[in-house]
């Protein structure tokens, strides 16, 4: 990666934006200039990257002139409005919101799974939902080996997925409850501290939440296989960082638990941690701040012929958002695709 690029981070003051700056620094991303963008509320604030201070600039329609790559994480409505403006200015957008994920003109990419889809981008590339990304990393090797027919997934999702305000809401509620004070809920409809909410994003007409339907639809688009059936239950839990998932998989061909362990152990982006005798299994507190998707508790489902149960954990802000976005940008550079056709 010898060439350097002008890179904008849109939403640079948010939970994901801050992590993007960290990932750009840790991976020594080849930028010649970095432009942190946010709303007028944060204009003038300072952010750090690669040991240098950068001043946050207000996002406007002119923000993308001369910018090669823009990494967006400033909410769906901001992406909806500004991603096309950026692409029109010749800037390739990698968008972390749900605004463009199901648009037929926009590839939806997990670099370990479907990097080839970047070849047909038209200026806007979508980063999948955090819960979908870690599921795809774990499912792709199994699908390639034994063809997945059906997946039943239940998620245990961290509050950081709802942004900085949600992190503060959990902190405040825990402190208040421990001192016997009543709590206030602004981000969530109910108290999140010491509780579980089977409700992420809005409810749809079919009784599922939008988050659950994202997992169903995004899986099909990323895997490029409309025959995979997915059913999901998404739950918000009082964990700060890392989503966990209980995953039940039915395959066409038989795989033993050992087959799955050795298959996943040699697959990109995965660390298998499956030693029940040592009480070793993936946990959100261990995955937080890490890049890998951790898989453990791998067992054969004894109620069907070809079934596997497993437990998948990954940092939702890193692989689930910032890291995957930067990996997409790196893959665009590797494939010489940093240009709007
Ligand atoms: P700001 O700091 O100015 O509010 P989080 O997901 O953690 O809540 O962060 C959201 C990010 O998106 C923040 O950086 C926030 O900037 C930015 N943002 C929100 N709304 C807008 C907007 N209308 N224009 C530009 N940036 C926005």
mmCIF file of C-alpha atoms and ligand atoms in Angstrom:
data_model
loop_
_atom_site.group_PDB
_atom_site.id
_atom_site.type_symbol
_atom_site.label_atom_id
_atom_site.label_comp_id
_atom_site.label_asym_id
_atom_site.label_seq_id
_atom_site.Cartn_x
_atom_site.Cartn_y
_atom_site.Cartn_z
ATOM 1 C CA UNK A 1 0.000 0.000 0.000
ATOM 2 C CA UNK A 2 2.405 2.689 -1.124
ATOM 3 C CA UNK A 3 -0.171 5.250 -2.295
ATOM 4 C CA UNK A 4 -1.682 7.701 0.193
ATOM 5 C CA UNK A 5 -5.285 8.861 0.323
ATOM 6 C CA UNK A 6 -7.265 11.788 1.678
ATOM 7 C CA UNK A 7 -9.595 10.158 4.206
ATOM 8 C CA UNK A 8 -12.652 11.647 5.943
ATOM 9 C CA UNK A 9 -14.177 10.070 9.057
ATOM 10 C CA UNK A 10 -17.785 11.164 9.312
ATOM 11 C CA UNK A 11 -19.045 10.875 12.905
ATOM 12 C CA UNK A 12 -15.484 11.077 14.253
ATOM 13 C CA UNK A 13 -16.630 12.030 17.770
ATOM 14 C CA UNK A 14 -18.988 9.057 18.222
ATOM 15 C CA UNK A 15 -18.363 5.616 19.745
ATOM 16 C CA UNK A 16 -17.632 3.986 16.362
ATOM 17 C CA UNK A 17 -15.882 7.044 14.879
ATOM 18 C CA UNK A 18 -13.446 7.171 17.789
ATOM 19 C CA UNK A 19 -12.689 3.465 17.315
ATOM 20 C CA UNK A 20 -12.184 4.059 13.565
ATOM 21 C CA UNK A 21 -9.465 6.604 14.380
ATOM 22 C CA UNK A 22 -7.847 4.051 16.701
ATOM 23 C CA UNK A 23 -7.983 1.310 14.024
ATOM 24 C CA UNK A 24 -6.566 3.663 11.345
ATOM 25 C CA UNK A 25 -3.670 4.378 13.701
ATOM 26 C CA UNK A 26 -3.094 0.758 14.780
ATOM 27 C CA UNK A 27 -3.072 -0.493 11.174
ATOM 28 C CA UNK A 28 -1.014 2.474 9.944
ATOM 29 C CA UNK A 29 -3.627 3.200 7.298
ATOM 30 C CA UNK A 30 -2.008 5.071 4.368
ATOM 31 C CA UNK A 31 -3.655 8.496 4.523
ATOM 32 C CA UNK A 32 -1.975 11.721 3.430
ATOM 33 C CA UNK A 33 -4.639 13.828 5.156
ATOM 34 C CA UNK A 34 -7.300 12.946 7.732
ATOM 35 C CA UNK A 35 -10.505 15.011 8.024
ATOM 36 C CA UNK A 36 -12.684 14.308 11.087
ATOM 37 C CA UNK A 37 -16.303 15.365 10.443
ATOM 38 C CA UNK A 38 -19.222 15.670 12.885
ATOM 39 C CA UNK A 39 -22.198 17.948 13.506
ATOM 40 C CA UNK A 40 -21.875 21.665 14.346
ATOM 41 C CA UNK A 41 -22.096 20.618 18.033
ATOM 42 C CA UNK A 42 -18.594 19.131 17.874
ATOM 43 C CA UNK A 43 -16.936 21.433 15.320
ATOM 44 C CA UNK A 44 -13.660 22.740 16.730
ATOM 45 C CA UNK A 45 -13.138 19.780 19.101
ATOM 46 C CA UNK A 46 -9.798 17.964 18.813
ATOM 47 C CA UNK A 47 -9.321 14.259 18.047
ATOM 48 C CA UNK A 48 -6.059 12.306 17.910
ATOM 49 C CA UNK A 49 -4.755 9.873 15.290
ATOM 50 C CA UNK A 50 -1.203 8.589 14.685
ATOM 51 C CA UNK A 51 0.037 10.963 17.418
ATOM 52 C CA UNK A 52 -1.328 14.058 15.676
ATOM 53 C CA UNK A 53 -4.154 16.347 16.739
ATOM 54 C CA UNK A 54 -6.913 17.001 14.201
ATOM 55 C CA UNK A 55 -9.687 19.589 14.470
ATOM 56 C CA UNK A 56 -13.242 18.330 13.943
ATOM 57 C CA UNK A 57 -14.980 20.082 11.055
ATOM 58 C CA UNK A 58 -18.742 20.442 10.574
ATOM 59 C CA UNK A 59 -20.160 18.076 7.941
ATOM 60 C CA UNK A 60 -21.554 20.053 4.992
ATOM 61 C CA UNK A 61 -22.292 19.377 1.328
ATOM 62 C CA UNK A 62 -18.790 20.608 0.444
ATOM 63 C CA UNK A 63 -16.971 18.340 2.892
ATOM 64 C CA UNK A 64 -15.971 15.770 0.267
ATOM 65 C CA UNK A 65 -14.244 17.894 -2.368
ATOM 66 C CA UNK A 66 -10.790 16.371 -2.877
ATOM 67 C CA UNK A 67 -11.526 13.440 -0.509
ATOM 68 C CA UNK A 68 -10.707 9.908 -1.810
ATOM 69 C CA UNK A 69 -12.347 7.789 0.880
ATOM 70 C CA UNK A 70 -14.999 8.562 3.499
ATOM 71 C CA UNK A 71 -15.772 6.281 6.420
ATOM 72 C CA UNK A 72 -19.287 7.081 7.678
ATOM 73 C CA UNK A 73 -20.693 6.384 11.126
ATOM 74 C CA UNK A 74 -22.993 9.295 11.926
ATOM 75 C CA UNK A 75 -26.410 7.595 11.839
ATOM 76 C CA UNK A 76 -28.763 6.506 9.054
ATOM 77 C CA UNK A 77 -30.266 9.864 8.106
ATOM 78 C CA UNK A 78 -26.822 11.505 7.795
ATOM 79 C CA UNK A 79 -25.661 8.637 5.550
ATOM 80 C CA UNK A 80 -28.813 8.770 3.482
ATOM 81 C CA UNK A 81 -28.284 12.455 2.757
ATOM 82 C CA UNK A 82 -24.485 12.753 2.553
ATOM 83 C CA UNK A 83 -23.224 9.419 1.106
ATOM 84 C CA UNK A 84 -24.607 10.208 -2.400
ATOM 85 C CA UNK A 85 -23.202 13.757 -2.173
ATOM 86 C CA UNK A 86 -19.774 12.288 -1.327
ATOM 87 C CA UNK A 87 -19.947 9.693 -4.130
ATOM 88 C CA UNK A 88 -20.960 12.414 -6.595
ATOM 89 C CA UNK A 89 -17.845 14.369 -5.571
ATOM 90 C CA UNK A 90 -15.761 11.283 -6.551
ATOM 91 C CA UNK A 91 -15.248 10.023 -2.993
ATOM 92 C CA UNK A 92 -15.735 6.302 -2.222
ATOM 93 C CA UNK A 93 -17.955 5.869 0.857
ATOM 94 C CA UNK A 94 -17.839 2.955 3.292
ATOM 95 C CA UNK A 95 -21.011 3.384 5.311
ATOM 96 C CA UNK A 96 -21.599 1.888 8.709
ATOM 97 C CA UNK A 97 -25.324 2.700 8.982
ATOM 98 C CA UNK A 98 -28.215 0.568 7.729
ATOM 99 C CA UNK A 99 -29.199 3.188 5.121
ATOM 100 C CA UNK A 100 -27.592 1.518 2.058
ATOM 101 C CA UNK A 101 -27.221 -2.126 3.081
ATOM 102 C CA UNK A 102 -30.090 -3.581 1.090
ATOM 103 C CA UNK A 103 -29.681 -1.243 -1.910
ATOM 104 C CA UNK A 104 -28.934 -3.342 -5.033
ATOM 105 C CA UNK A 105 -26.343 -0.782 -6.171
ATOM 106 C CA UNK A 106 -24.327 -1.129 -2.952
ATOM 107 C CA UNK A 107 -22.146 -4.119 -2.068
ATOM 108 C CA UNK A 108 -22.538 -5.342 1.537
ATOM 109 C CA UNK A 109 -19.146 -6.659 2.521
ATOM 110 C CA UNK A 110 -17.297 -8.671 5.150
ATOM 111 C CA UNK A 111 -13.752 -8.853 3.724
ATOM 112 C CA UNK A 112 -13.153 -12.456 4.946
ATOM 113 C CA UNK A 113 -16.421 -13.568 3.306
ATOM 114 C CA UNK A 114 -17.243 -11.697 0.068
ATOM 115 C CA UNK A 115 -14.403 -9.328 -0.905
ATOM 116 C CA UNK A 116 -15.217 -9.929 -4.593
ATOM 117 C CA UNK A 117 -18.453 -7.933 -4.230
ATOM 118 C CA UNK A 118 -16.338 -4.771 -3.957
ATOM 119 C CA UNK A 119 -15.586 -5.107 -7.681
ATOM 120 C CA UNK A 120 -19.062 -3.826 -8.622
ATOM 121 C CA UNK A 121 -19.266 -0.848 -6.245
ATOM 122 C CA UNK A 122 -20.610 2.414 -7.636
ATOM 123 C CA UNK A 123 -19.307 4.706 -4.901
ATOM 124 C CA UNK A 124 -21.158 3.528 -1.787
ATOM 125 C CA UNK A 125 -20.245 0.317 0.048
ATOM 126 C CA UNK A 126 -22.204 -0.803 3.084
ATOM 127 C CA UNK A 127 -20.799 -2.267 6.258
ATOM 128 C CA UNK A 128 -23.191 -4.935 7.584
ATOM 129 C CA UNK A 129 -24.964 -4.884 10.937
ATOM 130 C CA UNK A 130 -22.611 -5.736 13.815
ATOM 131 C CA UNK A 131 -24.438 -8.956 14.748
ATOM 132 C CA UNK A 132 -24.432 -10.093 11.124
ATOM 133 C CA UNK A 133 -20.684 -9.521 10.619
ATOM 134 C CA UNK A 134 -19.496 -11.881 13.359
ATOM 135 C CA UNK A 135 -22.116 -14.456 12.339
ATOM 136 C CA UNK A 136 -20.887 -14.350 8.711
ATOM 137 C CA UNK A 137 -17.237 -14.775 9.715
ATOM 138 C CA UNK A 138 -18.198 -17.931 11.641
ATOM 139 C CA UNK A 139 -20.726 -19.337 9.139
ATOM 140 C CA UNK A 140 -18.902 -18.881 5.826
ATOM 141 C CA UNK A 141 -16.358 -21.732 6.287
ATOM 142 C CA UNK A 142 -19.170 -24.063 7.390
ATOM 143 C CA UNK A 143 -21.354 -23.084 4.433
ATOM 144 C CA UNK A 144 -18.480 -23.659 1.980
ATOM 145 C CA UNK A 145 -17.788 -27.081 3.496
ATOM 146 C CA UNK A 146 -21.238 -28.507 4.194
ATOM 147 C CA UNK A 147 -23.904 -26.096 2.847
ATOM 148 C CA UNK A 148 -25.985 -24.458 5.540
ATOM 149 C CA UNK A 149 -29.742 -25.021 5.264
ATOM 150 C CA UNK A 150 -30.985 -23.204 8.368
ATOM 151 C CA UNK A 151 -29.637 -21.067 11.209
ATOM 152 C CA UNK A 152 -31.346 -20.232 14.515
ATOM 153 C CA UNK A 153 -29.499 -17.402 16.263
ATOM 154 C CA UNK A 154 -30.081 -15.616 19.572
ATOM 155 C CA UNK A 155 -27.961 -12.557 20.304
ATOM 156 C CA UNK A 156 -26.753 -11.005 23.546
ATOM 157 C CA UNK A 157 -25.832 -7.490 22.399
ATOM 158 C CA UNK A 158 -23.732 -4.876 24.183
ATOM 159 C CA UNK A 159 -25.005 -1.344 24.820
ATOM 160 C CA UNK A 160 -22.109 0.247 22.871
ATOM 161 C CA UNK A 161 -24.028 -0.784 19.740
ATOM 162 C CA UNK A 162 -26.474 2.033 20.568
ATOM 163 C CA UNK A 163 -23.719 4.676 20.763
ATOM 164 C CA UNK A 164 -21.950 6.724 23.407
ATOM 165 C CA UNK A 165 -25.163 7.837 25.149
ATOM 166 C CA UNK A 166 -26.153 4.215 25.789
ATOM 167 C CA UNK A 167 -22.752 3.448 27.353
ATOM 168 C CA UNK A 168 -23.309 6.394 29.705
ATOM 169 C CA UNK A 169 -26.899 5.278 30.436
ATOM 170 C CA UNK A 170 -25.740 1.840 31.640
ATOM 171 C CA UNK A 171 -22.927 3.386 33.731
ATOM 172 C CA UNK A 172 -25.290 5.900 35.339
ATOM 173 C CA UNK A 173 -27.999 3.335 36.031
ATOM 174 C CA UNK A 174 -25.553 0.906 37.703
ATOM 175 C CA UNK A 175 -24.158 3.719 39.902
ATOM 176 C CA UNK A 176 -27.612 4.993 40.875
ATOM 177 C CA UNK A 177 -29.021 1.552 41.622
ATOM 178 C CA UNK A 178 -26.003 0.664 43.784
ATOM 179 C CA UNK A 179 -26.661 3.801 45.829
ATOM 180 C CA UNK A 180 -30.392 3.097 46.123
ATOM 181 C CA UNK A 181 -31.470 5.873 43.763
ATOM 182 C CA UNK A 182 -34.156 5.608 41.040
ATOM 183 C CA UNK A 183 -32.992 5.351 37.438
ATOM 184 C CA UNK A 184 -33.898 7.279 34.299
ATOM 185 C CA UNK A 185 -34.031 5.582 30.866
ATOM 186 C CA UNK A 186 -33.556 7.802 27.813
ATOM 187 C CA UNK A 187 -31.859 5.623 25.182
ATOM 188 C CA UNK A 188 -33.733 2.397 26.023
ATOM 189 C CA UNK A 189 -37.460 2.001 26.715
ATOM 190 C CA UNK A 190 -36.705 0.226 30.024
ATOM 191 C CA UNK A 191 -33.931 -0.009 32.620
ATOM 192 C CA UNK A 192 -30.947 -1.791 31.004
ATOM 193 C CA UNK A 193 -28.813 -2.228 34.157
ATOM 194 C CA UNK A 194 -29.269 -5.758 35.602
ATOM 195 C CA UNK A 195 -31.863 -6.457 32.895
ATOM 196 C CA UNK A 196 -32.282 -7.936 29.366
ATOM 197 C CA UNK A 197 -34.392 -6.276 26.662
ATOM 198 C CA UNK A 198 -35.662 -8.562 23.847
ATOM 199 C CA UNK A 199 -36.046 -5.462 21.687
ATOM 200 C CA UNK A 200 -33.392 -3.970 19.384
ATOM 201 C CA UNK A 201 -34.471 -1.377 16.797
ATOM 202 C CA UNK A 202 -38.180 -1.047 15.977
ATOM 203 C CA UNK A 203 -40.872 -3.745 15.840
ATOM 204 C CA UNK A 204 -42.064 -4.786 12.371
ATOM 205 C CA UNK A 205 -45.509 -5.959 11.222
ATOM 206 C CA UNK A 206 -44.404 -9.632 11.389
ATOM 207 C CA UNK A 207 -43.616 -9.360 15.131
ATOM 208 C CA UNK A 208 -39.851 -9.453 14.616
ATOM 209 C CA UNK A 209 -37.641 -6.435 15.287
ATOM 210 C CA UNK A 210 -35.825 -4.658 12.469
ATOM 211 C CA UNK A 211 -32.505 -5.855 13.954
ATOM 212 C CA UNK A 212 -33.710 -9.478 13.673
ATOM 213 C CA UNK A 213 -34.825 -8.997 10.066
ATOM 214 C CA UNK A 214 -31.503 -7.302 9.221
ATOM 215 C CA UNK A 215 -29.736 -10.523 10.226
ATOM 216 C CA UNK A 216 -32.043 -12.570 7.969
ATOM 217 C CA UNK A 217 -31.747 -10.337 4.891
ATOM 218 C CA UNK A 218 -28.091 -9.349 5.210
ATOM 219 C CA UNK A 219 -27.005 -13.006 5.572
ATOM 220 C CA UNK A 220 -28.597 -13.848 2.217
ATOM 221 C CA UNK A 221 -27.013 -10.840 0.480
ATOM 222 C CA UNK A 222 -23.507 -11.412 1.898
ATOM 223 C CA UNK A 223 -23.496 -15.180 1.330
ATOM 224 C CA UNK A 224 -25.055 -14.680 -2.109
ATOM 225 C CA UNK A 225 -27.375 -17.610 -1.371
ATOM 226 C CA UNK A 226 -31.142 -17.013 -1.041
ATOM 227 C CA UNK A 227 -31.695 -20.601 0.112
ATOM 228 C CA UNK A 228 -30.155 -20.093 3.577
ATOM 229 C CA UNK A 229 -32.947 -19.779 6.130
ATOM 230 C CA UNK A 230 -32.176 -17.608 9.163
ATOM 231 C CA UNK A 231 -34.361 -16.891 12.174
ATOM 232 C CA UNK A 232 -33.155 -14.533 14.896
ATOM 233 C CA UNK A 233 -33.969 -13.228 18.361
ATOM 234 C CA UNK A 234 -31.962 -10.125 19.304
ATOM 235 C CA UNK A 235 -31.535 -9.186 22.958
ATOM 236 C CA UNK A 236 -29.822 -6.145 24.520
ATOM 237 C CA UNK A 237 -27.886 -7.118 27.644
ATOM 238 C CA UNK A 238 -26.055 -4.993 30.257
ATOM 239 C CA UNK A 239 -22.616 -5.563 28.724
ATOM 240 C CA UNK A 240 -20.516 -2.601 27.538
ATOM 241 C CA UNK A 241 -18.538 -4.120 24.646
ATOM 242 C CA UNK A 242 -18.828 -7.310 22.490
ATOM 243 C CA UNK A 243 -21.880 -9.104 21.189
ATOM 244 C CA UNK A 244 -22.371 -12.801 21.952
ATOM 245 C CA UNK A 245 -24.462 -15.190 19.864
ATOM 246 C CA UNK A 246 -25.895 -18.635 20.458
ATOM 247 C CA UNK A 247 -25.996 -20.211 16.993
ATOM 248 C CA UNK A 248 -27.752 -23.431 15.915
ATOM 249 C CA UNK A 249 -26.897 -24.557 12.384
ATOM 250 C CA UNK A 250 -28.421 -27.273 10.203
ATOM 251 C CA UNK A 251 -26.248 -28.372 7.281
ATOM 252 C CA UNK A 252 -26.785 -30.481 4.159
ATOM 253 C CA UNK A 253 -23.652 -32.575 4.800
ATOM 254 C CA UNK A 254 -22.663 -34.069 8.164
ATOM 255 C CA UNK A 255 -19.962 -32.239 10.163
ATOM 256 C CA UNK A 256 -18.751 -33.473 13.549
ATOM 257 C CA UNK A 257 -17.906 -30.999 16.319
ATOM 258 C CA UNK A 258 -14.206 -31.800 15.689
ATOM 259 C CA UNK A 259 -14.660 -31.080 11.962
ATOM 260 C CA UNK A 260 -16.092 -27.658 12.820
ATOM 261 C CA UNK A 261 -13.324 -26.933 15.338
ATOM 262 C CA UNK A 262 -10.541 -27.659 12.839
ATOM 263 C CA UNK A 263 -12.353 -25.920 9.978
ATOM 264 C CA UNK A 264 -12.886 -22.712 11.959
ATOM 265 C CA UNK A 265 -9.398 -22.783 13.512
ATOM 266 C CA UNK A 266 -7.850 -22.394 10.046
ATOM 267 C CA UNK A 267 -10.333 -19.777 8.798
ATOM 268 C CA UNK A 268 -9.486 -16.049 8.588
ATOM 269 C CA UNK A 269 -10.510 -13.783 11.446
ATOM 270 C CA UNK A 270 -11.501 -16.625 13.802
ATOM 271 C CA UNK A 271 -10.004 -17.880 17.065
ATOM 272 C CA UNK A 272 -11.474 -21.128 18.378
ATOM 273 C CA UNK A 273 -11.558 -21.141 22.179
ATOM 274 C CA UNK A 274 -13.232 -24.380 23.168
ATOM 275 C CA UNK A 275 -11.794 -26.123 26.216
ATOM 276 C CA UNK A 276 -14.746 -26.838 28.554
ATOM 277 C CA UNK A 277 -12.508 -28.941 30.838
ATOM 278 C CA UNK A 278 -10.509 -25.765 31.542
ATOM 279 C CA UNK A 279 -13.675 -23.634 31.717
ATOM 280 C CA UNK A 280 -12.358 -21.832 28.608
ATOM 281 C CA UNK A 281 -14.926 -20.380 26.218
ATOM 282 C CA UNK A 282 -15.400 -16.987 24.540
ATOM 283 C CA UNK A 283 -16.677 -14.179 26.766
ATOM 284 C CA UNK A 284 -17.461 -10.541 25.935
ATOM 285 C CA UNK A 285 -15.021 -9.110 28.483
ATOM 286 C CA UNK A 286 -12.157 -11.030 26.825
ATOM 287 C CA UNK A 287 -13.152 -10.174 23.234
ATOM 288 C CA UNK A 288 -13.465 -6.430 23.985
ATOM 289 C CA UNK A 289 -10.729 -4.456 22.233
ATOM 290 C CA UNK A 290 -9.696 -7.492 20.118
ATOM 291 C CA UNK A 291 -10.014 -8.004 16.367
ATOM 292 C CA UNK A 292 -10.959 -11.691 16.145
ATOM 293 C CA UNK A 293 -14.303 -13.433 16.166
ATOM 294 C CA UNK A 294 -14.120 -16.043 18.950
ATOM 295 C CA UNK A 295 -15.983 -19.351 18.660
ATOM 296 C CA UNK A 296 -16.489 -21.935 21.392
ATOM 297 C CA UNK A 297 -18.988 -24.367 22.967
ATOM 298 C CA UNK A 298 -18.994 -26.262 19.643
ATOM 299 C CA UNK A 299 -21.326 -29.267 19.960
ATOM 300 C CA UNK A 300 -23.337 -31.553 17.703
ATOM 301 C CA UNK A 301 -27.085 -30.886 17.953
ATOM 302 C CA UNK A 302 -28.334 -34.295 19.052
ATOM 303 C CA UNK A 303 -31.953 -33.582 18.030
ATOM 304 C CA UNK A 304 -31.300 -33.526 14.251
ATOM 305 C CA UNK A 305 -29.073 -35.456 11.789
ATOM 306 C CA UNK A 306 -26.716 -32.658 10.701
ATOM 307 C CA UNK A 307 -26.727 -29.976 13.362
ATOM 308 C CA UNK A 308 -24.139 -27.887 15.212
ATOM 309 C CA UNK A 309 -24.468 -25.555 18.188
ATOM 310 C CA UNK A 310 -21.866 -22.927 18.912
ATOM 311 C CA UNK A 311 -21.217 -19.666 20.776
ATOM 312 C CA UNK A 312 -19.765 -16.725 18.823
ATOM 313 C CA UNK A 313 -18.355 -13.572 20.458
ATOM 314 C CA UNK A 314 -16.764 -10.472 18.918
ATOM 315 C CA UNK A 315 -16.197 -6.811 19.765
ATOM 316 C CA UNK A 316 -19.182 -5.082 18.134
ATOM 317 C CA UNK A 317 -17.378 -1.746 17.872
ATOM 318 C CA UNK A 318 -14.248 -3.264 16.292
ATOM 319 C CA UNK A 319 -15.062 -6.215 13.978
ATOM 320 C CA UNK A 320 -18.753 -5.308 14.168
ATOM 321 C CA UNK A 321 -18.124 -1.758 12.944
ATOM 322 C CA UNK A 322 -14.844 0.198 12.869
ATOM 323 C CA UNK A 323 -12.442 -2.631 12.020
ATOM 324 C CA UNK A 324 -14.652 -4.126 9.301
ATOM 325 C CA UNK A 325 -15.068 -0.641 7.765
ATOM 326 C CA UNK A 326 -11.296 -0.057 7.710
ATOM 327 C CA UNK A 327 -10.706 -3.598 6.362
ATOM 328 C CA UNK A 328 -13.114 -2.794 3.508
ATOM 329 C CA UNK A 329 -11.132 0.396 2.800
ATOM 330 C CA UNK A 330 -7.862 -1.599 2.837
ATOM 331 C CA UNK A 331 -9.322 -4.180 0.451
ATOM 332 C CA UNK A 332 -10.448 -1.380 -1.891
ATOM 333 C CA UNK A 333 -6.864 -0.103 -1.922
ATOM 334 C CA UNK A 334 -5.408 -3.590 -2.507
ATOM 335 C CA UNK A 335 -7.786 -4.109 -5.438
ATOM 336 C CA UNK A 336 -7.203 -0.604 -6.836
ATOM 337 C CA UNK A 337 -10.887 0.248 -6.418
ATOM 338 C CA UNK A 338 -10.633 3.653 -4.690
ATOM 339 C CA UNK A 339 -12.480 5.493 -7.423
ATOM 340 C CA UNK A 340 -16.106 6.120 -8.293
ATOM 341 C CA UNK A 341 -16.856 4.515 -11.669
HETATM 342 P P1 LIG B 1 -21.605 15.053 17.257
HETATM 343 O O1 LIG B 1 -20.480 14.766 18.209
HETATM 344 O O2 LIG B 1 -21.436 16.394 16.635
HETATM 345 O O3 LIG B 1 -22.961 14.811 17.826
HETATM 346 P P2 LIG B 1 -22.782 7.938 18.525
HETATM 347 O O4 LIG B 1 -23.235 6.839 17.605
HETATM 348 O O5 LIG B 1 -21.740 7.521 19.493
HETATM 349 O O6 LIG B 1 -23.944 8.642 19.160
HETATM 350 O O7 LIG B 1 -22.061 9.061 17.559
HETATM 351 C C1 LIG B 1 -22.703 9.646 16.461
HETATM 352 C C2 LIG B 1 -21.688 10.450 15.638
HETATM 353 O O8 LIG B 1 -22.370 11.004 14.509
HETATM 354 C C3 LIG B 1 -21.086 11.621 16.375
HETATM 355 O O9 LIG B 1 -19.769 11.836 15.901
HETATM 356 C C4 LIG B 1 -21.999 12.759 15.961
HETATM 357 O O10 LIG B 1 -21.388 14.035 16.017
HETATM 358 C C5 LIG B 1 -22.237 12.412 14.515
HETATM 359 N N1 LIG B 1 -23.471 13.030 14.020
HETATM 360 C C6 LIG B 1 -24.723 12.858 14.472
HETATM 361 N N2 LIG B 1 -25.606 13.597 13.754
HETATM 362 C C7 LIG B 1 -24.874 14.263 12.813
HETATM 363 C C8 LIG B 1 -25.190 15.182 11.766
HETATM 364 N N3 LIG B 1 -26.434 15.570 11.528
HETATM 365 N N4 LIG B 1 -24.169 15.645 11.007
HETATM 366 C C9 LIG B 1 -22.893 15.246 11.243
HETATM 367 N N5 LIG B 1 -22.532 14.388 12.218
HETATM 368 C C10 LIG B 1 -23.510 13.894 12.988
#
